[in-house]
Amino acid sequence: MPALVLLGAQWGDEGKGKATDLLGGSVDYVVRYQGGNNAGHTVVVGDQKYALHLLPSGILSPGCTPVIGNGVVVDPSVLLSELSGLNERGVDTSKLLISGNAHIITPYNVTVDKVTERFLGKRKIGTTGRGIGPTYADKINRVGIRVQDLYDESILQQKVEAALDVKNQLLTKLYNRRAIAVDQVVEELLGYAEQIKPFVADTVLVLNQALEDDKVVLFEGGQGTLLDIDHGTYPFVTSSNPTAGGACTGAGVGPTKINRVIGILKAYTTRVGSGPFPTELFDEDGEALRRIGGERGVTTGRDRRCGWFDAVIARYATRVNGLTDFFLTKLDVLTGWEQIPVCVAYEIDGRRVEELPYSQTDFHHAKPVYEMLPGWSEDISKAKSFSDLPKNAQAYVKALEEMSGAPISAIGVGPGRDETIEINSFI
Ligand code: GDP
Ligand code: IMO
Ligand code: MG
């Protein structure tokens, strides 16, 4: 019953989509367990490039059943347009399963997300504006709308009424906006119901039966460890648990079933939105990483903030996720630097700190302590095995592995499926 979790070890955009797609050919189910269409996963297959937001990256592998678990928040309009976009490109999406317990991102959740950010002004989180936070807030406040509610009109009406009760007060009296009409929301949501119905399933039962039948199940995280609502750089985080434990709650599979937890780790660091980022660069090196790495958001088109590799964060990701392996991505982007700085510790108010400080104030004051590693200039994009890499690239990978606390089992040397060096097999 091999169950693998694949998740972001940094602030998202580590290359999870590519890694999931790569494994997609050998797994039976790929499951999203948290987040929603705030994710932007780029998958390159041959000369085709796909940008997925809500759908699991396994949707591009014909033998694989893609699953949207109970922990995900689903914007039905995005779901349907993503599906039809793929269908137009000849991708069969008929196997998709969606948990009836997944929560729906309603139009008013999107409005509240945008209005709240505007209200926060310079204290804003820099959200993707997709309604993620407000939808999870409704879930926790027990006024959320679930996928299954689309199939009971009177319940849906009551629930939307309850949800809008307080929100309309806020919108009109605090934010100076127009109230949102219950009937209009209900009508819009009911308009999606029939198209979504064929996909709705008891995904918890399906997945647990699959594991009992020795099927291979891959849980694909959105976002990353440092964006986790509990373990990330709160409040500059997303509103769900991308960390490994989230796979259990977000898919209804017990922790005893998980065999392997793979952290996707970029060979440098990026972040989108606000919040602390100790190794962030504001010079031409940062600009070069952004340009060579194509570091522009798939979802919002925002430039990503770029910086050197941070081993303190990688160690933290190993710990909070119980990582068994790393998949190191975008090593090719570092080609051409004479020396590559790697952050091995922080200096906080004159003290050297080896582990991520639990105090947010300390983290905001953390200054990177760098070790310089020798670079390489040879093109590595055609490397097929570890020994094909130049000696200095090998040494860079080995140094990162030692600092990060888990074996690096695969290395990305380009965006394509085949531009990967596999060291240890994952399945
Ligand atoms: P995700 O959100 O974690 O799935 O990552 P994104 O898709 O947002 O960003 C990763 C970007 O890097 C995408 O454009 C990928 O096509 C690309 N990518 C993934 N792995 C590699 C790699 O090893 N080398 C290079 N050059 N690009 C990669
Ligand atoms: P993938 O799956 C990078 C960031 C946003 C913002 C914060 C909260 O592609 O790695 P939200 O809309 O979730 O409430 O925004 O989280 N964020 C991401 N950053 N990659 C992502 O997804 C992200 N999803 C959300 O920029 O700072
Ligand atoms: Mg992304």
Coordinates of C-alpha atoms and ligand atoms in Angstrom, one line a residue:
M1 CA 0.0 0.0 0.0
P2 CA 2.5 2.6 -1.1
A3 CA 1.3 6.1 -0.1
L4 CA 3.5 9.0 -0.8
V5 CA 3.2 12.7 0.1
L6 CA 4.9 15.2 -2.2
L7 CA 5.0 18.7 -0.8
G8 CA 6.7 22.1 -1.0
A9 CA 9.7 22.4 1.4
Q10 CA 10.0 26.2 1.0
W11 CA 7.4 29.0 0.2
G12 CA 5.8 27.3 -2.8
D13 CA 6.6 27.1 -6.5
E14 CA 9.4 24.6 -5.9
G15 CA 8.3 22.6 -8.9
K16 CA 5.7 20.3 -7.3
G17 CA 3.7 20.1 -10.5
K18 CA 6.6 18.8 -12.5
A19 CA 7.6 16.3 -9.8
T20 CA 4.0 15.0 -9.5
D21 CA 3.6 14.7 -13.2
L22 CA 6.9 12.8 -13.4
L23 CA 5.6 10.2 -10.9
G24 CA 2.1 10.3 -12.4
G25 CA 2.9 7.5 -14.8
S26 CA 3.6 5.0 -12.0
V27 CA 0.8 6.0 -9.5
D28 CA -2.8 5.1 -9.5
Y29 CA -4.2 8.1 -7.7
V30 CA -2.9 11.7 -7.3
V31 CA -4.7 13.6 -4.5
R32 CA -4.8 17.3 -3.7
Y33 CA -5.4 17.6 0.0
Q34 CA -5.5 21.3 0.8
G35 CA -5.5 24.7 -0.8
G36 CA -7.4 25.6 -4.0
N37 CA -6.8 27.5 -7.1
N38 CA -4.2 29.7 -5.3
A39 CA -1.8 27.1 -6.5
G40 CA -0.1 27.4 -9.9
H41 CA 1.6 24.2 -11.0
T42 CA 3.4 24.2 -14.4
V43 CA 3.9 20.9 -16.1
V44 CA 5.8 20.6 -19.4
V45 CA 5.1 17.5 -21.4
G46 CA 7.1 17.4 -24.7
D47 CA 6.4 20.8 -26.3
Q48 CA 3.2 21.3 -24.4
K49 CA 3.0 23.5 -21.3
Y50 CA 0.1 23.2 -18.9
A51 CA -0.7 25.6 -16.0
L52 CA -2.8 23.8 -13.4
H53 CA -4.4 25.6 -10.5
L54 CA -7.0 23.4 -8.8
L55 CA -6.7 20.1 -10.5
P56 CA -4.1 17.6 -9.3
S57 CA -1.1 17.4 -11.7
G58 CA -1.8 13.6 -12.1
I59 CA -4.7 14.7 -14.5
L60 CA -2.1 14.7 -17.3
S61 CA -1.3 11.0 -16.8
P62 CA -3.9 8.8 -18.6
G63 CA -3.6 5.8 -16.1
C64 CA -4.0 8.0 -13.1
T65 CA -7.2 8.9 -11.2
P66 CA -7.0 12.6 -10.0
V67 CA -8.7 13.3 -6.7
I68 CA -9.7 16.6 -5.0
G69 CA -9.9 15.7 -1.3
N70 CA -12.1 17.0 1.4
G71 CA -9.4 19.4 2.6
V72 CA -9.4 21.4 -0.7
V73 CA -11.5 24.5 -1.3
V74 CA -13.1 24.4 -4.7
D75 CA -14.1 27.3 -6.9
P76 CA -16.7 25.7 -9.2
S77 CA -16.3 28.2 -12.0
V78 CA -12.5 27.7 -12.0
L79 CA -13.0 23.9 -11.8
L80 CA -15.2 23.9 -14.9
S81 CA -13.1 26.2 -16.9
E82 CA -9.9 24.3 -16.1
L83 CA -11.6 21.1 -17.1
S84 CA -12.9 22.5 -20.4
G85 CA -9.5 24.0 -21.1
L86 CA -7.8 20.6 -20.7
N87 CA -10.6 18.8 -22.7
E88 CA -10.0 21.3 -25.6
R89 CA -6.4 20.2 -25.6
G90 CA -7.4 16.5 -25.8
V91 CA -6.8 15.6 -22.1
D92 CA -9.3 13.1 -20.7
T93 CA -10.6 14.4 -17.4
S94 CA -13.4 12.0 -16.9
K95 CA -11.7 10.1 -14.1
L96 CA -11.6 13.1 -11.8
L97 CA -13.1 12.5 -8.3
I98 CA -14.2 15.4 -6.0
S99 CA -15.0 14.9 -2.3
G100 CA -18.5 15.9 -1.4
N101 CA -17.1 17.3 1.8
A102 CA -14.7 19.8 0.1
H103 CA -15.7 23.4 0.7
I104 CA -16.9 25.7 -2.0
I105 CA -15.2 29.0 -2.7
T106 CA -18.3 31.2 -3.2
P107 CA -18.3 34.5 -5.1
Y108 CA -18.7 36.4 -1.7
N109 CA -15.5 34.6 -0.4
V110 CA -13.6 36.0 -3.3
T111 CA -15.0 39.5 -2.7
V112 CA -14.2 39.3 1.0
D113 CA -10.6 38.2 0.2
K114 CA -10.0 41.2 -2.1
V115 CA -11.8 43.8 0.2
T116 CA -9.9 42.6 3.3
E117 CA -6.5 42.9 1.5
R118 CA -7.4 46.4 0.4
F119 CA -8.4 47.3 3.9
L120 CA -5.1 46.0 5.4
G121 CA -3.2 48.4 3.2
K122 CA 0.5 48.1 3.7
R123 CA -0.1 45.3 6.2
K124 CA -1.6 43.1 3.5
I125 CA -0.7 39.4 3.2
G126 CA -0.4 39.7 -0.6
T127 CA -2.9 36.9 -1.1
T128 CA -3.8 35.5 -4.5
G129 CA -7.2 37.1 -4.2
R130 CA -8.9 33.7 -4.9
G131 CA -11.0 33.6 -1.8
I132 CA -8.9 31.0 -0.1
G133 CA -8.6 32.5 3.4
P134 CA -12.3 33.6 3.7
T135 CA -13.5 30.1 2.6
Y136 CA -11.4 28.3 5.2
A137 CA -12.5 30.9 7.7
D138 CA -16.2 30.0 6.9
K139 CA -15.3 26.3 7.2
I140 CA -13.8 26.8 10.7
N141 CA -16.7 29.1 11.7
R142 CA -19.1 26.4 10.5
V143 CA -20.8 28.5 8.0
G144 CA -19.1 27.0 4.9
I145 CA -20.8 25.6 1.8
R146 CA -19.8 22.1 0.9
V147 CA -19.9 20.4 -2.6
Q148 CA -22.7 18.1 -1.3
D149 CA -24.8 21.2 -0.5
L150 CA -25.2 21.8 -4.2
Y151 CA -27.6 18.9 -4.3
D152 CA -30.0 20.0 -1.6
E153 CA -31.5 23.4 -2.7
S154 CA -33.2 24.2 0.5
I155 CA -30.1 23.5 2.6
L156 CA -28.0 25.5 0.2
Q157 CA -30.4 28.5 0.5
Q158 CA -30.3 28.3 4.3
K159 CA -26.5 28.0 4.4
V160 CA -25.9 30.9 2.0
E161 CA -28.3 33.0 4.1
A162 CA -26.5 32.2 7.3
A163 CA -23.1 32.9 5.7
L164 CA -24.2 36.2 4.2
D165 CA -25.9 37.5 7.4
V166 CA -22.7 38.8 9.0
K167 CA -20.8 39.3 5.8
N168 CA -23.3 41.7 4.4
Q169 CA -23.1 43.8 7.6
L170 CA -19.4 43.9 7.2
L171 CA -19.5 44.7 3.5
T172 CA -22.0 47.5 3.8
K173 CA -21.1 49.0 7.2
L174 CA -17.4 48.6 7.4
Y175 CA -16.1 48.2 3.8
N176 CA -18.7 50.5 2.2
R177 CA -19.6 47.9 -0.4
R178 CA -23.0 46.8 -1.7
A179 CA -24.7 43.8 0.0
I180 CA -24.6 40.5 -1.9
A181 CA -28.0 39.0 -2.7
V182 CA -28.6 35.4 -1.4
D183 CA -30.7 34.4 -4.3
Q184 CA -28.1 35.4 -6.8
V185 CA -25.4 33.4 -5.1
V186 CA -27.7 30.3 -4.8
E187 CA -28.7 30.6 -8.5
E188 CA -25.1 30.8 -9.6
L189 CA -24.0 27.8 -7.4
L190 CA -27.0 25.7 -8.6
G191 CA -25.9 26.5 -12.1
Y192 CA -22.7 24.5 -11.6
A193 CA -24.3 21.6 -9.7
E194 CA -25.2 19.3 -12.6
Q195 CA -21.9 19.6 -14.4
I196 CA -20.0 18.8 -11.3
K197 CA -22.2 15.9 -10.2
P198 CA -20.5 13.1 -12.1
F199 CA -17.3 13.7 -10.3
V200 CA -18.6 13.8 -6.7
A201 CA -17.6 10.8 -4.7
D202 CA -16.9 9.5 -1.2
T203 CA -13.2 10.0 -1.8
V204 CA -12.2 8.9 1.7
L205 CA -13.7 5.4 1.0
V206 CA -12.2 5.3 -2.5
L207 CA -8.7 6.1 -1.3
N208 CA -8.7 3.8 1.7
Q209 CA -9.9 0.9 -0.5
A210 CA -7.3 1.7 -3.1
L211 CA -4.6 1.5 -0.4
E212 CA -6.0 -1.8 0.8
D213 CA -5.8 -3.0 -2.8
D214 CA -2.1 -2.1 -2.9
K215 CA -2.7 0.8 -5.3
V216 CA -0.1 3.6 -5.3
V217 CA -1.5 6.9 -4.0
L218 CA 0.3 10.2 -4.3
F219 CA -0.8 13.1 -2.2
E220 CA 0.2 16.4 -3.9
G221 CA 0.6 19.4 -1.7
G222 CA -0.1 22.9 -2.9
Q223 CA 1.9 25.9 -1.6
G224 CA 4.7 24.9 0.8
T225 CA 5.9 24.3 4.4
L226 CA 6.6 28.0 5.2
L227 CA 3.2 28.9 4.0
D228 CA 1.5 26.5 6.4
I229 CA -1.1 28.1 8.7
D230 CA 0.5 26.3 11.7
H231 CA 4.1 25.9 10.8
G232 CA 4.8 28.8 8.4
T233 CA 5.7 32.4 8.7
Y234 CA 2.3 33.4 10.2
P235 CA 0.4 35.6 9.4
F236 CA 2.1 35.7 6.0
V237 CA 0.9 32.2 5.1
T238 CA -2.0 30.5 3.4
S239 CA -5.0 29.3 5.3
S240 CA -4.4 25.5 5.1
N241 CA -1.9 22.9 6.1
P242 CA 0.4 22.1 3.1
T243 CA 2.7 20.1 5.6
A244 CA 2.6 16.3 5.6
G245 CA -0.1 16.1 8.4
G246 CA -2.5 18.0 6.1
A247 CA -2.5 15.0 3.8
C248 CA -4.1 12.8 6.5
T249 CA -6.8 15.3 7.5
G250 CA -7.3 16.6 4.0
A251 CA -7.8 13.2 2.4
G252 CA -9.1 11.1 5.3
V253 CA -6.1 8.7 5.3
G254 CA -4.5 7.7 8.6
P255 CA -0.8 8.6 9.3
T256 CA 0.1 4.9 9.5
K257 CA -0.7 4.5 5.8
I258 CA 1.9 7.0 4.7
N259 CA 5.2 5.4 3.6
R260 CA 7.2 8.3 2.1
V261 CA 7.2 12.0 2.4
I262 CA 9.1 13.8 -0.4
G263 CA 10.0 17.5 0.0
I264 CA 10.3 19.5 -3.2
L265 CA 13.2 21.8 -2.7
K266 CA 14.4 24.5 -5.1
A267 CA 18.2 24.9 -5.4
Y268 CA 17.7 28.5 -4.4
T269 CA 14.7 30.2 -2.7
T270 CA 11.6 32.2 -3.9
R271 CA 8.6 33.7 -2.3
V272 CA 5.5 35.5 -3.6
G273 CA 3.5 38.0 -1.4
S274 CA 4.5 39.6 1.8
G275 CA 6.5 38.3 4.8
P276 CA 10.0 37.6 6.0
F277 CA 12.6 36.0 3.7
P278 CA 16.1 36.1 5.2
T279 CA 18.1 35.2 2.0
E280 CA 16.1 37.6 -0.3
L281 CA 18.3 39.4 -2.8
F282 CA 17.7 42.9 -4.0
D283 CA 20.7 43.1 -6.4
E284 CA 21.6 41.8 -9.8
D285 CA 22.0 38.2 -8.5
G286 CA 18.3 38.3 -7.5
E287 CA 17.4 39.7 -10.8
A288 CA 19.4 37.0 -12.6
L289 CA 17.7 34.2 -10.6
R290 CA 14.3 35.7 -11.5
R291 CA 15.2 35.9 -15.2
I292 CA 17.0 32.6 -15.6
G293 CA 14.6 30.7 -13.4
G294 CA 11.5 32.3 -15.0
E295 CA 10.3 33.3 -11.5
R296 CA 7.0 34.8 -12.3
G297 CA 3.8 33.6 -10.6
V298 CA 1.7 31.1 -12.6
T299 CA -1.5 32.2 -10.8
T300 CA -1.1 36.0 -10.4
G301 CA 1.7 36.9 -12.8
R302 CA 3.5 38.6 -10.0
D303 CA 7.4 38.6 -10.0
R304 CA 8.6 36.2 -7.4
R305 CA 11.1 37.4 -4.8
C306 CA 14.3 35.5 -5.2
G307 CA 17.2 34.6 -2.9
W308 CA 19.9 32.0 -2.2
F309 CA 19.3 28.5 -0.8
D310 CA 18.5 28.5 2.9
A311 CA 19.5 25.3 4.7
V312 CA 17.9 26.4 7.9
I313 CA 14.5 26.3 6.2
A314 CA 15.3 23.0 4.5
R315 CA 16.2 21.4 7.9
Y316 CA 12.9 22.8 9.3
A317 CA 11.0 21.3 6.5
T318 CA 12.6 17.9 7.1
R319 CA 11.6 18.1 10.8
V320 CA 7.9 19.3 10.5
N321 CA 7.1 17.0 7.6
G322 CA 9.2 13.9 8.6
L323 CA 10.7 14.0 5.1
T324 CA 12.2 10.8 3.8
D325 CA 13.5 12.4 0.6
F326 CA 14.1 15.6 -1.2
F327 CA 13.6 16.3 -4.9
L328 CA 16.0 19.1 -5.7
T329 CA 14.7 21.2 -8.5
K330 CA 16.1 23.9 -10.9
L331 CA 19.8 23.1 -10.3
D332 CA 20.3 24.2 -13.9
V333 CA 19.4 27.7 -13.0
L334 CA 22.5 28.1 -10.9
T335 CA 24.8 27.3 -13.8
G336 CA 27.2 30.1 -14.5
W337 CA 27.9 31.5 -11.0
E338 CA 31.5 31.4 -10.0
Q339 CA 30.6 31.0 -6.4
I340 CA 27.2 30.2 -4.9
P341 CA 26.3 31.4 -1.4
V342 CA 24.3 29.0 0.7
C343 CA 22.7 30.2 4.0
V344 CA 23.8 27.7 6.7
A345 CA 22.6 29.6 9.8
Y346 CA 21.2 32.9 10.9
E347 CA 22.6 35.7 12.9
I348 CA 19.9 37.2 15.2
D349 CA 20.8 40.1 17.4
G350 CA 24.5 39.1 17.4
R351 CA 23.8 35.4 18.1
R352 CA 24.4 32.5 15.6
V353 CA 21.2 30.4 15.3
E354 CA 21.2 27.1 13.6
E355 CA 17.5 26.3 13.6
L356 CA 14.4 28.3 12.5
P357 CA 13.5 30.5 15.5
Y358 CA 10.0 29.9 16.8
S359 CA 9.7 33.6 17.6
Q360 CA 8.4 35.6 14.6
T361 CA 10.2 38.7 15.9
D362 CA 13.5 36.8 15.8
F363 CA 12.8 35.5 12.3
H364 CA 12.1 39.0 11.1
H365 CA 15.6 40.0 12.4
A366 CA 17.4 37.0 11.1
K367 CA 20.4 37.7 8.9
P368 CA 21.8 34.9 6.7
V369 CA 25.2 33.5 7.5
Y370 CA 26.6 32.4 4.2
E371 CA 29.1 29.7 3.2
M372 CA 30.4 30.0 -0.4
L373 CA 30.3 26.9 -2.6
P374 CA 32.2 26.8 -5.9
G375 CA 30.0 27.1 -9.0
W376 CA 30.2 25.5 -12.4
S377 CA 29.8 26.8 -16.0
E378 CA 29.0 23.6 -18.0
D379 CA 25.4 23.1 -19.3
I380 CA 23.8 20.4 -17.1
S381 CA 20.4 20.2 -18.8
K382 CA 21.3 17.0 -20.6
A383 CA 22.7 15.2 -17.5
K384 CA 21.0 11.9 -17.0
S385 CA 22.9 10.6 -14.0
F386 CA 24.5 12.1 -11.0
S387 CA 28.0 11.3 -12.4
D388 CA 27.1 13.4 -15.5
L389 CA 27.1 16.5 -13.4
P390 CA 30.3 18.6 -13.1
K391 CA 32.2 18.0 -9.9
N392 CA 31.2 21.3 -8.4
A393 CA 27.5 20.7 -9.1
Q394 CA 27.8 17.3 -7.4
A395 CA 29.5 18.9 -4.4
Y396 CA 26.7 21.6 -4.3
V397 CA 24.1 18.8 -4.2
K398 CA 26.0 16.8 -1.6
A399 CA 26.5 19.9 0.6
L400 CA 22.8 20.7 0.5
E401 CA 21.9 17.1 1.3
E402 CA 24.1 17.1 4.3
M403 CA 22.8 20.5 5.6
S404 CA 19.1 19.6 4.9
G405 CA 18.8 16.3 6.8
A406 CA 17.3 14.0 4.2
P407 CA 18.7 12.3 1.0
I408 CA 18.3 14.1 -2.3
S409 CA 16.7 11.3 -4.4
A410 CA 16.1 13.3 -7.6
I411 CA 17.4 16.4 -9.3
G412 CA 15.7 18.7 -11.7
V413 CA 17.9 20.0 -14.5
G414 CA 15.2 21.5 -16.7
P415 CA 11.4 22.0 -16.8
G416 CA 10.6 18.9 -19.0
R417 CA 9.6 15.5 -17.7
D418 CA 12.8 13.9 -18.9
E419 CA 15.1 16.7 -17.6
T420 CA 15.4 14.9 -14.3
I421 CA 18.2 12.8 -12.7
E422 CA 16.8 10.0 -10.6
I423 CA 19.0 8.8 -7.8
N424 CA 16.8 6.7 -5.6
S425 CA 13.5 5.5 -7.0
F426 CA 10.4 6.8 -5.2
I427 CA 8.1 3.9 -5.7
Ligands
GDP1 P1 4.9 24.4 -8.2 O1 3.9 25.5 -7.8 O2 5.7 23.9 -7.1 O3 4.3 23.4 -9.0 O4 5.9 25.2 -9.1 P2 5.6 26.2 -10.3 O5 5.1 25.5 -11.5 O6 4.8 27.4 -9.8 O7 7.1 26.8 -10.6 C1 8.1 26.0 -10.9 C2 8.6 26.4 -12.3 O8 9.9 25.8 -12.6 C3 7.8 26.0 -13.5 O9 7.8 26.9 -14.5 C4 8.4 24.6 -13.9 O10 8.2 24.3 -15.3 C5 9.8 25.0 -13.7 N1 10.7 23.8 -13.3 C6 10.4 22.8 -12.6 N2 11.5 22.0 -12.4 C7 12.5 22.6 -13.0 C8 13.9 22.4 -13.2 O11 14.5 21.4 -12.7 N3 14.6 23.3 -14.0 C9 14.1 24.3 -14.5 N4 14.8 25.2 -15.3 N5 12.7 24.6 -14.4 C10 12.0 23.8 -13.7
IMO2 P1 1.9 26.8 -5.4 O1 1.1 25.5 -5.1 C1 3.5 30.5 -3.9 C2 1.0 32.8 -1.1 C3 0.4 34.1 -1.6 C4 0.3 34.9 -0.3 C5 -0.1 33.8 0.7 C6 -1.5 33.7 1.0 O2 2.0 27.2 -6.8 O3 3.3 26.6 -4.8 P2 -3.7 32.9 -0.3 O4 -4.3 33.3 -1.6 O5 -3.3 31.4 -0.3 O6 -4.5 33.2 0.9 O7 -2.3 33.7 -0.2 O8 0.3 32.5 0.1 N1 0.7 31.6 -2.0 C7 1.6 31.0 -2.8 N2 2.9 31.4 -3.0 N3 3.0 29.4 -4.5 C8 1.7 29.1 -4.2 O9 1.1 28.0 -4.6 C9 0.9 29.9 -3.4 N4 -0.4 29.9 -2.9 C10 -0.5 31.0 -2.1 O10 1.3 34.7 -2.6 O11 1.6 35.3 0.1
MG3 MG 3.3 27.4 -8.3

